[in-house]
Short mmCIF file of C-alpha atoms in Angstrom, two decimals:
data_model
loop_
_atom_site.label_atom_id
_atom_site.label_comp_id
_atom_site.label_asym_id
_atom_site.label_seq_id
_atom_site.Cartn_x
_atom_site.Cartn_y
_atom_site.Cartn_z
CA MET A 1 -126.67 373.14 -4.38
CA ARG A 2 -125.49 371.87 -7.72
CA ILE A 3 -122.13 373.99 -7.21
CA PHE A 4 -121.03 372.16 -4.00
CA LEU A 5 -121.86 368.76 -4.28
CA PRO A 6 -118.80 368.00 -7.36
CA VAL A 7 -117.12 369.49 -4.25
CA LEU A 8 -118.54 367.19 -1.37
CA GLY A 9 -117.92 364.38 -3.62
CA ILE A 10 -113.74 365.25 -3.72
CA ILE A 11 -114.53 365.64 0.18
CA CYS A 12 -115.79 362.24 0.12
CA LEU A 13 -113.27 360.51 -1.96
CA PHE A 14 -109.89 362.17 0.02
CA SER A 15 -111.63 361.03 3.62
CA CYS A 16 -112.68 357.10 2.18
CA THR A 17 -108.46 357.15 1.56
CA THR A 18 -106.78 358.74 4.27
CA ASN A 19 -106.48 356.77 7.90
CA SER A 20 -109.95 357.03 9.56
CA SER A 21 -108.00 356.02 13.14
CA LYS A 22 -107.11 358.78 15.74
CA GLU A 23 -103.33 358.79 15.67
CA PHE A 24 -101.31 357.46 18.35
CA THR A 25 -98.76 360.23 20.24
CA SER A 26 -98.30 357.15 23.29
CA VAL A 27 -98.49 353.41 24.58
CA HIS A 28 -99.06 352.43 27.79
CA ILE A 29 -97.55 349.30 28.60
CA GLU A 30 -99.12 346.56 31.35
CA THR A 31 -96.89 343.22 32.24
CA ILE A 32 -99.75 340.92 32.48
CA PHE A 33 -96.90 337.48 32.85
CA GLU A 34 -93.99 336.84 33.31
CA ASP A 35 -91.78 334.15 33.65
CA SER A 36 -87.93 333.25 32.23
CA LEU A 37 -89.49 331.93 29.14
CA SER A 38 -88.03 333.54 24.98
CA ILE A 39 -92.01 334.11 24.36
CA ARG A 40 -92.29 334.74 20.69
CA ALA A 41 -94.92 333.47 19.51
CA ILE A 42 -98.90 334.67 21.29
CA GLU A 43 -102.62 334.15 20.25
CA PRO A 44 -105.12 336.86 21.35
CA MET A 45 -108.37 335.42 22.12
CA SER A 46 -110.14 338.64 23.56
CA THR A 47 -109.38 341.99 25.67
CA ASP A 48 -108.54 339.67 28.54
CA GLN A 49 -107.36 336.34 27.14
CA VAL A 50 -103.69 335.63 25.22
CA TRP A 51 -102.55 332.08 24.55
CA PHE A 52 -98.80 331.77 24.31
CA ALA A 53 -95.98 329.36 23.18
CA ALA A 54 -92.86 329.31 24.40
CA ASN A 55 -89.52 327.52 24.62
CA ASN A 56 -88.80 324.71 27.39
CA GLY A 57 -92.01 323.22 26.46
CA LYS A 58 -93.71 325.70 27.60
CA ILE A 59 -97.43 327.01 27.19
CA GLY A 60 -100.56 328.64 28.80
CA LEU A 61 -102.90 330.91 28.40
CA ILE A 62 -103.60 334.26 30.49
CA ASP A 63 -106.53 334.57 30.99
CA ALA A 64 -107.46 337.99 33.36
CA LYS A 65 -104.03 338.15 34.32
CA VAL A 66 -104.39 334.71 35.67
CA PRO A 67 -101.48 332.05 33.72
CA LYS A 68 -102.73 328.58 33.09
CA LEU A 69 -99.78 327.06 31.97
CA ALA A 70 -98.77 323.50 30.71
CA ASN A 71 -95.23 322.29 29.66
CA ILE A 72 -95.02 319.51 26.70
CA SER A 73 -92.28 317.42 26.17
CA TYR A 74 -91.47 315.35 23.07
CA GLY A 75 -89.55 312.27 24.89
CA ASP A 76 -87.07 312.97 27.21
CA SER A 77 -86.50 316.83 25.82
CA LEU A 78 -88.43 319.83 26.38
CA LEU A 79 -89.33 321.18 22.56
CA HIS A 80 -89.07 325.31 21.78
CA PHE A 81 -92.39 326.94 20.61
CA ARG A 82 -92.28 329.65 18.35
CA ALA A 83 -95.67 329.23 16.27
CA ILE A 84 -98.88 329.19 17.60
CA ALA A 85 -102.28 329.85 15.30
CA SER A 86 -106.39 328.56 17.61
CA THR A 87 -109.74 327.77 15.46
CA LYS A 88 -112.66 328.10 17.30
CA ASP A 89 -112.65 325.32 19.03
CA ALA A 90 -108.68 324.44 19.59
CA VAL A 91 -105.14 326.23 19.92
CA PHE A 92 -102.13 324.34 18.05
CA VAL A 93 -98.34 325.27 18.37
CA LEU A 94 -95.74 324.05 16.76
CA SER A 95 -91.98 323.40 18.30
CA VAL A 96 -89.20 324.85 16.05
CA ALA A 97 -86.64 322.33 15.12
CA ASN A 98 -85.91 318.65 14.55
CA PRO A 99 -88.11 316.89 15.29
CA GLY A 100 -91.17 319.64 14.64
CA VAL A 101 -94.02 317.94 16.63
CA LEU A 102 -97.56 320.14 16.09
CA TYR A 103 -99.76 319.54 18.78
CA LYS A 104 -103.19 320.69 18.64
CA ILE A 105 -104.88 321.81 22.09
CA GLY A 106 -108.44 321.66 22.90
CA HIS A 107 -110.10 324.12 25.20
CA ASN A 108 -113.42 325.65 26.54
CA GLY A 109 -113.03 329.03 26.27
CA SER A 110 -111.40 328.83 29.76
CA GLU A 111 -108.57 326.06 29.61
CA ALA A 112 -107.26 322.93 27.76
CA THR A 113 -109.21 319.85 27.70
CA ASN A 114 -106.96 317.65 25.74
CA ILE A 115 -103.57 317.84 24.41
CA GLU A 116 -103.16 315.84 20.81
CA GLU A 117 -99.75 315.51 18.61
CA VAL A 118 -101.20 315.44 15.04
CA TYR A 119 -97.93 315.90 13.13
CA VAL A 120 -94.35 315.08 13.76
CA GLU A 121 -91.25 315.93 11.51
CA THR A 122 -87.56 314.33 11.84
CA GLY A 123 -84.60 315.44 9.85
CA GLU A 124 -81.51 317.37 11.15
CA LYS A 125 -82.99 320.22 8.99
CA VAL A 126 -86.89 320.53 10.10
CA PHE A 127 -87.11 324.13 11.40
CA TYR A 128 -90.90 325.45 11.43
CA ASP A 129 -90.98 329.41 11.78
CA ALA A 130 -94.89 330.14 11.67
CA MET A 131 -98.00 328.97 11.36
CA ALA A 132 -102.10 330.60 10.72
CA PHE A 133 -104.85 329.49 9.91
CA TRP A 134 -107.87 330.89 6.46
CA ASN A 135 -110.96 329.20 8.61
CA ASP A 136 -111.93 326.98 11.12
CA LYS A 137 -111.23 324.12 8.38
CA GLU A 138 -107.55 325.34 6.89
CA GLY A 139 -103.94 325.81 8.00
CA ILE A 140 -101.14 326.49 6.88
CA ALA A 141 -97.51 326.25 9.17
CA MET A 142 -94.04 326.76 7.17
CA GLY A 143 -90.40 326.39 8.09
CA ASP A 144 -86.80 326.62 6.64
CA PRO A 145 -85.97 323.97 3.63
CA THR A 146 -85.51 320.42 4.08
CA SER A 147 -84.81 320.18 0.00
CA ASN A 148 -84.76 322.43 -2.86
CA CYS A 149 -88.24 324.13 -1.24
CA LEU A 150 -90.01 325.71 1.63
CA SER A 151 -91.39 323.62 4.18
CA VAL A 152 -94.81 323.88 3.89
CA ILE A 153 -97.60 322.24 6.24
CA ILE A 154 -101.12 322.28 4.98
CA THR A 155 -104.42 320.73 7.19
CA ARG A 156 -108.19 321.01 5.49
CA ASP A 157 -109.82 319.09 8.46
CA GLY A 158 -109.60 321.01 11.10
CA GLY A 159 -106.32 320.60 12.15
CA ASN A 160 -106.48 316.49 12.76
CA THR A 161 -104.24 315.79 9.74
CA TRP A 162 -101.14 317.97 8.05
CA ASN A 163 -99.62 316.80 5.04
CA LYS A 164 -96.38 318.65 3.57
CA LEU A 165 -96.47 320.07 -0.04
CA SER A 166 -93.93 318.44 -2.46
CA CYS A 167 -91.19 320.40 -4.35
CA ASP A 168 -92.87 320.54 -7.64
CA VAL A 169 -95.87 322.38 -6.96
CA LEU A 170 -93.87 325.16 -4.43
CA PRO A 171 -90.92 328.03 -5.89
CA GLU A 172 -87.60 327.12 -5.80
CA VAL A 173 -85.53 328.61 -2.72
CA ALA A 174 -82.11 329.96 -3.18
CA PRO A 175 -79.11 328.94 -1.89
CA GLY A 176 -79.24 330.14 1.58
CA GLU A 177 -82.47 331.15 1.84
CA ALA A 178 -84.72 330.32 4.37
CA ALA A 179 -86.81 332.41 7.44
CA PHE A 180 -87.18 333.31 10.41
CA ALA A 181 -88.56 332.10 13.95
CA ALA A 182 -88.69 335.19 15.11
CA SER A 183 -92.26 336.22 15.86
CA ASN A 184 -94.43 333.79 14.01
CA SER A 185 -95.00 336.88 11.54
CA ASN A 186 -93.80 334.72 8.32
CA ILE A 187 -97.21 334.17 6.68
CA ALA A 188 -99.82 336.59 6.40
CA LEU A 189 -103.28 335.13 4.85
CA TYR A 190 -106.23 337.46 3.61
CA GLY A 191 -109.56 335.98 1.88
CA ASP A 192 -108.01 333.10 -0.04
CA HIS A 193 -104.39 334.63 -0.75
CA VAL A 194 -101.27 333.61 1.41
CA TRP A 195 -97.94 335.54 1.65
CA ILE A 196 -94.54 333.41 3.37
CA VAL A 197 -91.62 335.83 3.57
CA SER A 198 -87.67 334.51 3.47
CA GLY A 199 -84.26 335.84 4.28
CA GLY A 200 -80.95 335.05 4.05
CA LYS A 201 -79.62 334.88 1.22
CA ARG A 202 -82.81 336.09 -0.13
CA ALA A 203 -85.78 338.42 0.49
CA ARG A 204 -88.53 337.17 -1.65
CA VAL A 205 -92.69 336.61 -1.01
CA PHE A 206 -93.62 333.06 -1.76
CA TYR A 207 -97.47 333.36 -2.42
CA SER A 208 -100.79 331.80 -3.33
CA ALA A 209 -104.14 332.90 -4.56
CA ASP A 210 -105.67 329.83 -4.01
CA LYS A 211 -104.71 328.65 -0.50
CA GLY A 212 -101.57 326.55 -1.03
CA GLU A 213 -102.69 324.77 -4.45
CA HIS A 214 -100.27 327.40 -6.50
CA TRP A 215 -97.11 328.81 -6.11
CA GLU A 216 -95.22 332.02 -7.19
CA VAL A 217 -92.62 333.80 -6.07
CA PHE A 218 -92.01 337.80 -5.86
CA ASN A 219 -88.76 339.91 -5.64
CA THR A 220 -87.98 342.22 -3.04
CA PRO A 221 -85.13 345.47 -1.99
CA ILE A 222 -84.89 344.53 1.58
CA LEU A 223 -81.89 343.94 2.69
CA GLN A 224 -80.24 340.57 1.65
CA GLY A 225 -77.69 338.47 1.17
CA SER A 226 -75.93 337.60 4.34
CA ALA A 227 -77.63 335.02 7.29
CA MET A 228 -79.12 337.83 9.52
CA THR A 229 -80.69 339.68 6.66
CA GLY A 230 -84.09 340.01 5.17
CA ILE A 231 -87.73 339.84 5.66
CA TYR A 232 -88.73 338.94 9.89
CA SER A 233 -92.22 340.11 9.37
CA VAL A 234 -95.14 340.41 6.61
CA ASP A 235 -98.99 341.91 6.99
CA PHE A 236 -101.91 342.68 4.79
CA TYR A 237 -104.73 345.52 5.23
CA ASP A 238 -106.56 343.44 2.49
CA ASP A 239 -105.76 341.67 -0.68
CA LYS A 240 -103.70 344.49 -2.77
CA LEU A 241 -102.29 346.41 0.65
CA GLY A 242 -99.16 344.94 2.19
CA VAL A 243 -96.21 345.66 4.52
CA ILE A 244 -93.14 343.91 4.74
CA PHE A 245 -90.41 344.49 7.60
CA GLY A 246 -86.75 343.19 8.76
CA GLY A 247 -83.53 344.00 8.31
CA ASP A 248 -79.92 342.95 9.53
CA TRP A 249 -80.04 341.58 13.10
CA ASP A 250 -76.83 342.01 13.69
CA LYS A 251 -77.04 345.42 12.66
CA LYS A 252 -80.43 346.53 14.49
CA GLU A 253 -79.61 350.32 13.88
CA PHE A 254 -79.30 349.99 10.13
CA ASN A 255 -82.30 351.62 8.71
CA GLU A 256 -81.88 351.25 4.78
CA GLY A 257 -83.86 348.32 2.48
CA ASN A 258 -85.40 346.95 6.10
CA LYS A 259 -89.28 348.34 5.21
CA ALA A 260 -91.16 348.12 2.12
CA ILE A 261 -94.79 348.07 1.10
CA THR A 262 -96.81 346.64 -1.79
CA THR A 263 -100.33 347.81 -3.28
CA ASP A 264 -100.31 345.47 -6.03
CA GLY A 265 -101.12 342.13 -3.90
CA GLY A 266 -97.46 341.11 -3.48
CA LYS A 267 -96.40 341.35 -7.21
CA THR A 268 -93.73 344.53 -6.52
CA TRP A 269 -92.96 346.09 -2.84
CA ASN A 270 -90.69 349.74 -3.02
CA LEU A 271 -88.80 350.73 -0.20
CA ILE A 272 -90.22 353.55 2.54
CA SER A 273 -88.64 355.66 4.67
CA ASN A 274 -85.56 354.59 3.17
CA GLY A 275 -82.63 355.44 5.84
CA LYS A 276 -85.08 357.19 8.21
CA GLY A 277 -87.63 355.58 10.94
CA PRO A 278 -86.63 352.62 12.76
CA GLY A 279 -84.45 349.91 11.77
CA TYR A 280 -84.69 346.25 12.63
CA ARG A 281 -88.03 344.93 13.67
CA SER A 282 -88.84 341.50 14.19
CA SER A 283 -92.65 341.82 14.04
CA VAL A 284 -94.85 344.38 11.80
CA ARG A 285 -99.07 344.80 11.54
CA PHE A 286 -101.69 347.42 9.80
CA VAL A 287 -103.13 349.12 13.20
CA PRO A 288 -106.80 347.76 12.32
CA ASN A 289 -109.65 349.94 10.49
CA SER A 290 -106.83 352.46 9.66
CA ASN A 291 -107.92 352.02 5.78
CA GLY A 292 -104.24 350.73 6.46
CA TYR A 293 -102.47 354.41 6.99
CA GLY A 294 -101.68 352.95 10.49
CA ILE A 295 -98.51 350.44 11.05
CA VAL A 296 -96.85 349.68 14.32
CA ALA A 297 -93.51 347.72 14.10
CA VAL A 298 -91.84 345.97 17.69
CA GLY A 299 -88.33 344.56 18.31
CA SER A 300 -85.57 344.27 20.40
CA PRO A 301 -84.96 348.10 20.43
CA GLY A 302 -88.79 349.20 20.85
CA ILE A 303 -92.12 349.97 19.35
CA SER A 304 -92.28 352.07 16.04
CA TYR A 305 -95.58 354.01 14.62
CA SER A 306 -96.28 354.92 11.34
CA SER A 307 -99.84 356.92 10.51
CA ASP A 308 -99.28 357.61 6.83
CA ARG A 309 -97.88 354.50 5.45
CA GLY A 310 -94.37 354.09 6.90
CA GLU A 311 -93.09 357.47 4.81
CA SER A 312 -92.75 358.50 8.61
CA TRP A 313 -92.32 357.12 12.33
CA LYS A 314 -92.46 357.40 16.03
CA GLU A 315 -90.55 355.60 18.61
CA LEU A 316 -93.28 355.40 20.47
CA SER A 317 -91.08 353.13 23.73
CA GLN A 318 -87.64 351.68 23.51
CA GLU A 319 -89.18 348.57 25.09
CA GLY A 320 -88.18 345.95 23.53
CA PHE A 321 -90.95 342.80 22.45
CA TYR A 322 -90.41 340.47 19.76
CA ALA A 323 -94.01 340.22 18.27
CA ILE A 324 -97.49 341.89 18.53
CA GLU A 325 -100.80 340.95 18.18
CA PHE A 326 -103.85 343.45 17.96
CA VAL A 327 -106.87 342.44 18.91
CA ASN A 328 -108.75 346.24 18.60
CA ASP A 329 -107.22 349.20 16.38
CA THR A 330 -106.63 350.86 19.95
CA LEU A 331 -105.53 347.56 21.95
CA ALA A 332 -102.42 344.71 21.15
CA PHE A 333 -100.79 342.09 23.26
CA ALA A 334 -96.67 342.11 22.53
CA SER A 335 -94.26 339.12 23.44
CA GLY A 336 -90.57 339.29 24.36
CA ARG A 337 -87.73 337.96 26.64
CA ASN A 338 -89.42 337.08 29.70
CA ARG A 339 -92.91 338.89 29.12
CA ILE A 340 -95.85 339.22 27.85
CA SER A 341 -97.95 342.36 27.74
CA LYS A 342 -101.24 344.29 26.97
CA LEU A 343 -100.51 347.69 25.10
CA ARG A 344 -102.54 350.18 25.12
CA PHE A 345 -102.55 352.81 22.34
CA LYS A 346 -103.23 356.79 22.35
#
């Protein structure tokens, strides 16, 4: 017995640090909603329910393939939504440009019960990109700079009131540095941590370890320097392991400097599969229960999958999507032009 104990220890150590989930070889795509919309923000509630926010003021809940839809207007204008988040009792949607309007949508689990305007910001530079909640009380949304810092608003009371952070507490942005409202995934949360990603002239990661009280910023090796280059999406598996994805929207096939990984909470980033694998993608997510080895990235060019933390990739589909959100380790919802689909990975 003494002879085999060290060997068993090594085997256990190895197995605990590798991908424990089944590797994907294919994806089955089932369209559950179609409309003439650009849908870049989705929030799954269960395996059969997903909320969405889209352009032309359209929001909705797809409940077992049954759409329950509403239109939201502000004055005489229909708003364009690209950010969505939820708590136990409400769903929140945030419009993308001037005016930036945030709505709290109460619901009973199967339909909306009331819609309340909880934040409004006006100005020619107003442009909000993403939103997320740490818990049922505390949430955060981010947008492009209106001054010399990113726009960051935070709620501490369940979304009833929101306050914009002063540039005195946020890192200064570079000229031409902003963010992309491509998939509601410019923000990643884990525990008390928050990471926000930027693009354009600079591609950086803005970080707070205490729910937005204090901030610092880290450089990345992601392609940057022009208006459509940079980081489009971020995800963290835990407080140390994270992935960023993006590239050049104008050169979607270009696969150099468009994906990177961190193992120290975002302080340093290393390019993965540089010059190999997919080019531009707008949304990236770790596969749940994969020990951080499984990664899926989607974009208008298709669906890409890695089982080894981005070192190698498989192209599972050429069907294009803007955003993806997992429900469990084999099921996700994805949204794109004119549709929402359910993705079953096998």
